[in-house]
Amino acid sequence: MILTRRWTLLAAIGTVTLLGATGCSAPEKSSPAASDASTPSGSITVYNAQHEELTQAWADEFTAETGVTVTLRNGDDSELGNQLVQEGSASKADVFLTENSPAITLVDQAGLFAPVDDATLAQVPEQLRPSTGTWTGIAARSTVFAYNPSLLSESEVPDSMLDLADPAWAGRWAASPSGADFQAIVSALLELKGEDATRDWLAAMKENVVVYKGNSTVMKAINAGEIPGGVIYHYYWFADQAGTGENSANTQMHYFKNQDPGAFVSVSGGGVLETSANPVAAQAFLAYITGKGGQEILKNGTSFEYPVSDSVDANPALVPISELDAPVIDPSKLNSTKVTDLMTEAGFL
Amino acid sequence: MIPAAPSTATTAPDPSGTVRAAVAETGASGSAGFTDAAAGRVGKRPSAFIVAAAITVSLLGLLPLGYVIVTGILTGWPTLSALVFRPRVGELLLNTVGLVVITVPLTAAIGVAAAWLVGRTSLPGRRVFAVLLATPLAVPAFVNSYGWVSAVPSLNGLWSGVLIATLSYFPLVYLPCAAAFRRLDPTVEEAAESLGSGAWGVFFRVILPQLRLPILGGALLVGLHLLSEYGAFAMIRFDTFTTAIVEQYRSTFNGPAATALAGVLVLLCLFLLIGESGARGRSRYARIGSGVARVTPRRSLGAFTPVGYLFLGGLFTLAIGVPFWSVIRWLAQGGATVWTEPVLVQALLQTVGYGLAGAVVTCLLAFPIAFLAVRYPSRLSRGLESVNYLTSSLPGIVTALALVTISIRFVQPLYQTTVLVIVTYLLMFLPRALVNLRAGLAQVPVGLEEAARSLGRHPVAAFLHVTTRFFAPSALAAGALVFLGIVTELTATLLLAPSGTRTLAIQFWSKVNDINYVGAAPYALLMIVLSLPVTYLLFARSRLTSTS
């Protein structure tokens, strides 16, 4: 029938037009460096679990210096880590940046990283990167107990994070267990105290804790007097203090120290994917963020995380990292999958 | 008051089963079915291409459900049961079911009361309220939640969820009920009165039963929205299956626990669909004999007028006033600087781009199904329609999870592309287009097209020149509805979009997560502004169909 043929033609034209239109808007694949193999050029895609604002500042400055276009895919540590593992060799990612170590270790253990350039590794002290050399620390953050002094006197603040499992703390402390930050703290606990102790602690925590979504929200609730205290990272407090202070003015921070699991210093990681289509630019980006320029942005910016470079001191407002008396943990030993399983088992996920 | 068999009553027998009345969200569904016969058939058999296109789109629609089932089977019963039968799932079930059980009747009661006040009373200002009460549809639930959390920071848990959901979703019941009130035949009520029924008796025994279909349809839509909403509940720390799946996703990407939760959620959806289908019944109210229903006289509220105002005014203040006041307060606090963010323009353009592309593609691909349903009604065409209603009932997070996994494993070239995002929108919003296209197509007398042909026009030309003209407003409404859905879509876009994508919803959500409520305000405002014209269109069309 003529009707059929014409319709086929019309629809075919429509389909082609559509595919053309939508295809054009897809992002271009990163292109390899042009002529000089050592000069970064083209574009890279960064799977970014770090704070968007910080990575965007890095990306903008890096682009200004090198001309390399940086596209961010923002997500959470474990989400992007697991995503990279599933994507495998087909991944469009060139660089992976995390907030904590477990997720980057997951990708590392799947053998997806290329070795980090030696010059980059040399910029970062050994204790802030894994022994494998397949990724490096890019920033660090300390666990703290934030509390509202009008609800909790200094003497009532727990000595150890483990004390929060005590029934006396029922309904009196907050956390964001669905976030990668808290899961990293649990991974440190797992590494330090073992699986059984961690399972017990999480079960007790399930009874006691008031769950919020996001560390900022935890701090906001403490500040508003909704809850006496909570486990968060240090920089949320400093960032808010540097701004309006509206979510932290009524709060104080307690550092657990004494190599307590709650004194855990979490290393944010960065690595270059083995399958990167533009390894030169990807390595250059990692070298940039761990170098003086990138770490200065970290220090002077609004993130208030600890720099990992020897050449850049921490923001003077922060308690020096050497005084935190953190437990010694090889970041590449932290196991995100086990932690997720334990937290699912405890009913947090 | 005569229960009658399906007749020329306004609610046509519904071949596609469940959801069509539900998509009374469009207000245009009522007139769809019964004009089929009038439309007649063109040619003996539909073109093979149209059939193939309709089947392909529908098969695509089965992917998410298939994914959940297949993954469930592959995971194996021991693992699956360990992931399903645990206290956490009990908590989620309690929360989610509690939310649905409390909110759905509440929205139904509020929707009917509001529709009665603007449709049946002589309350001065009712016409203004008739429009105003549709506007909450322009405020995405997660923006409403943001507004409320800004005003009352301590909001959390079930009752806060009920509050926000009720205020966001009552128009889904209100709109179809308001439309239905306008076409109720007053003689049925008068007959009941003459037989001794009081005012309340008439309302509960005559009016309410006649509103059964719009109420059920609206209630089903509310239920499905409740099951699939993420942002609004995440913001007030109220865990439902959808928020838990998103959290699992953020911790494991697409681990078995996420799929197990998705499986339970899908069961809840099916339960709602079947429940609604069962509750619809087959009895109809209709007049016997010829004649045209006259306009129903309006009732004066008398001494209760202030109560009516209090109700309508209060409802509007809570649903629109609070979120708007919050947005404006944050905007005032942010000053001019929040508008200078370059990402703002990018996000606006990208959102509009996605919205337009999604609307065009969805309408084009919905067309073969609508065409078959109207011109060649058969078991096949009804089956194809049902499949698509089913898919769109699944929460966006389930569809997104399925497409991420399928594309990553089997269709790598589509992974993280705009095409995949558009396909997802297609699956999620196809019925919105389908209902409108179908109704529009059914209303075009096929005789005109035949006349054009007999005068020498080629069949395709006849279709384009004659039918398309009549049909254009419906297509526009279809596209507008899909556009509205896409503009406020968050979870699926978040999971599937190409790297670097920033839609208004994504940016808004990112700011809110950093508790940067000031920075989020411009994005909230832009989403509302983009949605308002479409909401008005919805309102206008619901009036149109009610008088036709």
JSON list of C-alpha atoms in Angstrom, two decimals, chain A residues 170-279:
[
{"chain": "A", "resi": 170, "resn": "ALA", "atom": "CA", "xyz": [19.96, 6.76, 73.20]},
{"chain": "A", "resi": 171, "resn": "GLY", "atom": "CA", "xyz": [18.36, 9.49, 71.09]},
{"chain": "A", "resi": 172, "resn": "ARG", "atom": "CA", "xyz": [21.09, 11.93, 72.03]},
{"chain": "A", "resi": 173, "resn": "TRP", "atom": "CA", "xyz": [23.50, 11.82, 69.11]},
{"chain": "A", "resi": 174, "resn": "ALA", "atom": "CA", "xyz": [23.19, 12.21, 65.38]},
{"chain": "A", "resi": 175, "resn": "ALA", "atom": "CA", "xyz": [25.00, 11.03, 62.27]},
{"chain": "A", "resi": 176, "resn": "SER", "atom": "CA", "xyz": [24.50, 10.66, 58.52]},
{"chain": "A", "resi": 177, "resn": "PRO", "atom": "CA", "xyz": [25.05, 6.92, 58.10]},
{"chain": "A", "resi": 178, "resn": "SER", "atom": "CA", "xyz": [23.93, 6.85, 54.47]},
{"chain": "A", "resi": 179, "resn": "GLY", "atom": "CA", "xyz": [26.83, 9.13, 53.51]},
{"chain": "A", "resi": 180, "resn": "ALA", "atom": "CA", "xyz": [30.30, 8.08, 52.43]},
{"chain": "A", "resi": 181, "resn": "ASP", "atom": "CA", "xyz": [31.88, 10.12, 55.21]},
{"chain": "A", "resi": 182, "resn": "PHE", "atom": "CA", "xyz": [30.35, 8.17, 58.02]},
{"chain": "A", "resi": 183, "resn": "GLN", "atom": "CA", "xyz": [30.89, 4.91, 56.17]},
{"chain": "A", "resi": 184, "resn": "ALA", "atom": "CA", "xyz": [34.59, 5.75, 56.00]},
{"chain": "A", "resi": 185, "resn": "ILE", "atom": "CA", "xyz": [34.64, 6.19, 59.77]},
{"chain": "A", "resi": 186, "resn": "VAL", "atom": "CA", "xyz": [33.00, 2.77, 60.10]},
{"chain": "A", "resi": 187, "resn": "SER", "atom": "CA", "xyz": [35.62, 1.30, 57.77]},
{"chain": "A", "resi": 188, "resn": "ALA", "atom": "CA", "xyz": [38.31, 2.63, 60.11]},
{"chain": "A", "resi": 189, "resn": "LEU", "atom": "CA", "xyz": [36.50, 1.05, 63.03]},
{"chain": "A", "resi": 190, "resn": "LEU", "atom": "CA", "xyz": [36.36, -2.21, 61.09]},
{"chain": "A", "resi": 191, "resn": "GLU", "atom": "CA", "xyz": [40.06, -2.06, 60.35]},
{"chain": "A", "resi": 192, "resn": "LEU", "atom": "CA", "xyz": [40.97, -1.18, 63.96]},
{"chain": "A", "resi": 193, "resn": "LYS", "atom": "CA", "xyz": [38.56, -3.35, 65.96]},
{"chain": "A", "resi": 194, "resn": "GLY", "atom": "CA", "xyz": [37.48, -6.12, 63.61]},
{"chain": "A", "resi": 195, "resn": "GLU", "atom": "CA", "xyz": [34.19, -7.29, 62.18]},
{"chain": "A", "resi": 196, "resn": "ASP", "atom": "CA", "xyz": [32.42, -8.52, 65.33]},
{"chain": "A", "resi": 197, "resn": "ALA", "atom": "CA", "xyz": [33.14, -5.38, 67.34]},
{"chain": "A", "resi": 198, "resn": "THR", "atom": "CA", "xyz": [31.98, -3.24, 64.42]},
{"chain": "A", "resi": 199, "resn": "ARG", "atom": "CA", "xyz": [28.77, -5.23, 64.00]},
{"chain": "A", "resi": 200, "resn": "ASP", "atom": "CA", "xyz": [27.99, -4.86, 67.72]},
{"chain": "A", "resi": 201, "resn": "TRP", "atom": "CA", "xyz": [28.75, -1.17, 67.70]},
{"chain": "A", "resi": 202, "resn": "LEU", "atom": "CA", "xyz": [26.53, -0.59, 64.68]},
{"chain": "A", "resi": 203, "resn": "ALA", "atom": "CA", "xyz": [23.68, -2.55, 66.27]},
{"chain": "A", "resi": 204, "resn": "ALA", "atom": "CA", "xyz": [23.95, -0.37, 69.39]},
{"chain": "A", "resi": 205, "resn": "MET", "atom": "CA", "xyz": [24.22, 2.71, 67.22]},
{"chain": "A", "resi": 206, "resn": "LYS", "atom": "CA", "xyz": [20.99, 1.77, 65.43]},
{"chain": "A", "resi": 207, "resn": "GLU", "atom": "CA", "xyz": [19.27, 1.94, 68.83]},
{"chain": "A", "resi": 208, "resn": "ASN", "atom": "CA", "xyz": [20.84, 5.24, 69.84]},
{"chain": "A", "resi": 209, "resn": "VAL", "atom": "CA", "xyz": [21.42, 7.40, 66.84]},
{"chain": "A", "resi": 210, "resn": "VAL", "atom": "CA", "xyz": [19.11, 9.96, 65.26]},
{"chain": "A", "resi": 211, "resn": "VAL", "atom": "CA", "xyz": [19.63, 9.72, 61.53]},
{"chain": "A", "resi": 212, "resn": "TYR", "atom": "CA", "xyz": [20.05, 12.81, 59.38]},
{"chain": "A", "resi": 213, "resn": "LYS", "atom": "CA", "xyz": [20.97, 13.08, 55.73]},
{"chain": "A", "resi": 214, "resn": "GLY", "atom": "CA", "xyz": [24.28, 14.82, 55.26]},
{"chain": "A", "resi": 215, "resn": "ASN", "atom": "CA", "xyz": [26.84, 16.13, 57.74]},
{"chain": "A", "resi": 216, "resn": "SER", "atom": "CA", "xyz": [25.70, 19.71, 57.19]},
{"chain": "A", "resi": 217, "resn": "THR", "atom": "CA", "xyz": [22.22, 18.74, 58.26]},
{"chain": "A", "resi": 218, "resn": "VAL", "atom": "CA", "xyz": [23.58, 16.98, 61.36]},
{"chain": "A", "resi": 219, "resn": "MET", "atom": "CA", "xyz": [25.44, 20.12, 62.36]},
{"chain": "A", "resi": 220, "resn": "LYS", "atom": "CA", "xyz": [22.43, 22.29, 61.64]},
{"chain": "A", "resi": 221, "resn": "ALA", "atom": "CA", "xyz": [20.29, 20.11, 63.92]},
{"chain": "A", "resi": 222, "resn": "ILE", "atom": "CA", "xyz": [22.86, 20.28, 66.73]},
{"chain": "A", "resi": 223, "resn": "ASN", "atom": "CA", "xyz": [23.04, 24.02, 66.29]},
{"chain": "A", "resi": 224, "resn": "ALA", "atom": "CA", "xyz": [19.26, 24.31, 66.46]},
{"chain": "A", "resi": 225, "resn": "GLY", "atom": "CA", "xyz": [19.22, 22.30, 69.70]},
{"chain": "A", "resi": 226, "resn": "GLU", "atom": "CA", "xyz": [17.31, 19.40, 68.15]},
{"chain": "A", "resi": 227, "resn": "ILE", "atom": "CA", "xyz": [19.98, 17.01, 69.37]},
{"chain": "A", "resi": 228, "resn": "PRO", "atom": "CA", "xyz": [22.92, 17.38, 71.79]},
{"chain": "A", "resi": 229, "resn": "GLY", "atom": "CA", "xyz": [25.73, 16.09, 69.58]},
{"chain": "A", "resi": 230, "resn": "GLY", "atom": "CA", "xyz": [26.82, 14.20, 66.49]},
{"chain": "A", "resi": 231, "resn": "VAL", "atom": "CA", "xyz": [29.71, 12.65, 64.61]},
{"chain": "A", "resi": 232, "resn": "ILE", "atom": "CA", "xyz": [30.79, 14.67, 61.58]},
{"chain": "A", "resi": 233, "resn": "TYR", "atom": "CA", "xyz": [33.99, 15.85, 59.91]},
{"chain": "A", "resi": 234, "resn": "HIS", "atom": "CA", "xyz": [35.81, 18.95, 61.09]},
{"chain": "A", "resi": 235, "resn": "TYR", "atom": "CA", "xyz": [35.54, 21.07, 57.97]},
{"chain": "A", "resi": 236, "resn": "TYR", "atom": "CA", "xyz": [31.76, 21.46, 57.98]},
{"chain": "A", "resi": 237, "resn": "TRP", "atom": "CA", "xyz": [32.14, 23.45, 61.16]},
{"chain": "A", "resi": 238, "resn": "PHE", "atom": "CA", "xyz": [34.99, 25.63, 59.89]},
{"chain": "A", "resi": 239, "resn": "ALA", "atom": "CA", "xyz": [33.31, 26.29, 56.56]},
{"chain": "A", "resi": 240, "resn": "ASP", "atom": "CA", "xyz": [30.16, 27.44, 58.28]},
{"chain": "A", "resi": 241, "resn": "GLN", "atom": "CA", "xyz": [32.10, 29.56, 60.77]},
{"chain": "A", "resi": 242, "resn": "ALA", "atom": "CA", "xyz": [33.93, 31.24, 57.92]},
{"chain": "A", "resi": 243, "resn": "GLY", "atom": "CA", "xyz": [30.60, 32.03, 56.31]},
{"chain": "A", "resi": 244, "resn": "THR", "atom": "CA", "xyz": [27.59, 33.25, 58.22]},
{"chain": "A", "resi": 245, "resn": "GLY", "atom": "CA", "xyz": [27.95, 30.79, 61.11]},
{"chain": "A", "resi": 246, "resn": "GLU", "atom": "CA", "xyz": [24.19, 30.36, 61.03]},
{"chain": "A", "resi": 247, "resn": "ASN", "atom": "CA", "xyz": [24.41, 26.59, 61.31]},
{"chain": "A", "resi": 248, "resn": "SER", "atom": "CA", "xyz": [27.30, 26.29, 63.76]},
{"chain": "A", "resi": 249, "resn": "ALA", "atom": "CA", "xyz": [27.22, 29.32, 66.05]},
{"chain": "A", "resi": 250, "resn": "ASN", "atom": "CA", "xyz": [25.80, 27.29, 68.97]},
{"chain": "A", "resi": 251, "resn": "THR", "atom": "CA", "xyz": [28.11, 24.33, 68.48]},
{"chain": "A", "resi": 252, "resn": "GLN", "atom": "CA", "xyz": [31.58, 23.27, 69.55]},
{"chain": "A", "resi": 253, "resn": "MET", "atom": "CA", "xyz": [33.88, 20.53, 68.40]},
{"chain": "A", "resi": 254, "resn": "HIS", "atom": "CA", "xyz": [35.52, 17.79, 70.34]},
{"chain": "A", "resi": 255, "resn": "TYR", "atom": "CA", "xyz": [38.48, 15.89, 68.88]},
{"chain": "A", "resi": 256, "resn": "PHE", "atom": "CA", "xyz": [38.65, 12.36, 70.29]},
{"chain": "A", "resi": 257, "resn": "LYS", "atom": "CA", "xyz": [42.45, 12.03, 69.79]},
{"chain": "A", "resi": 258, "resn": "ASN", "atom": "CA", "xyz": [44.19, 9.11, 71.66]},
{"chain": "A", "resi": 259, "resn": "GLN", "atom": "CA", "xyz": [44.19, 7.12, 68.42]},
{"chain": "A", "resi": 260, "resn": "ASP", "atom": "CA", "xyz": [40.51, 6.50, 69.00]},
{"chain": "A", "resi": 261, "resn": "PRO", "atom": "CA", "xyz": [38.52, 5.22, 66.01]},
{"chain": "A", "resi": 262, "resn": "GLY", "atom": "CA", "xyz": [36.72, 8.54, 66.34]},
{"chain": "A", "resi": 263, "resn": "ALA", "atom": "CA", "xyz": [40.00, 10.38, 65.80]},
{"chain": "A", "resi": 264, "resn": "PHE", "atom": "CA", "xyz": [40.21, 8.86, 62.34]},
{"chain": "A", "resi": 265, "resn": "VAL", "atom": "CA", "xyz": [41.73, 11.11, 59.71]},
{"chain": "A", "resi": 266, "resn": "SER", "atom": "CA", "xyz": [40.23, 10.21, 56.38]},
{"chain": "A", "resi": 267, "resn": "VAL", "atom": "CA", "xyz": [42.29, 10.61, 53.24]},
{"chain": "A", "resi": 268, "resn": "SER", "atom": "CA", "xyz": [40.51, 11.79, 50.12]},
{"chain": "A", "resi": 269, "resn": "GLY", "atom": "CA", "xyz": [41.93, 10.03, 47.09]},
{"chain": "A", "resi": 270, "resn": "GLY", "atom": "CA", "xyz": [42.67, 10.73, 43.47]},
{"chain": "A", "resi": 271, "resn": "GLY", "atom": "CA", "xyz": [43.65, 8.30, 40.75]},
{"chain": "A", "resi": 272, "resn": "VAL", "atom": "CA", "xyz": [44.00, 8.07, 36.98]},
{"chain": "A", "resi": 273, "resn": "LEU", "atom": "CA", "xyz": [42.06, 5.34, 35.21]},
{"chain": "A", "resi": 274, "resn": "GLU", "atom": "CA", "xyz": [44.11, 2.81, 33.25]},
{"chain": "A", "resi": 275, "resn": "THR", "atom": "CA", "xyz": [41.65, 3.18, 30.39]},
{"chain": "A", "resi": 276, "resn": "SER", "atom": "CA", "xyz": [41.85, 6.96, 30.22]},
{"chain": "A", "resi": 277, "resn": "ALA", "atom": "CA", "xyz": [41.81, 8.15, 26.64]},
{"chain": "A", "resi": 278, "resn": "ASN", "atom": "CA", "xyz": [43.87, 11.14, 27.66]},
{"chain": "A", "resi": 279, "resn": "PRO", "atom": "CA", "xyz": [46.38, 9.91, 30.28]}
]
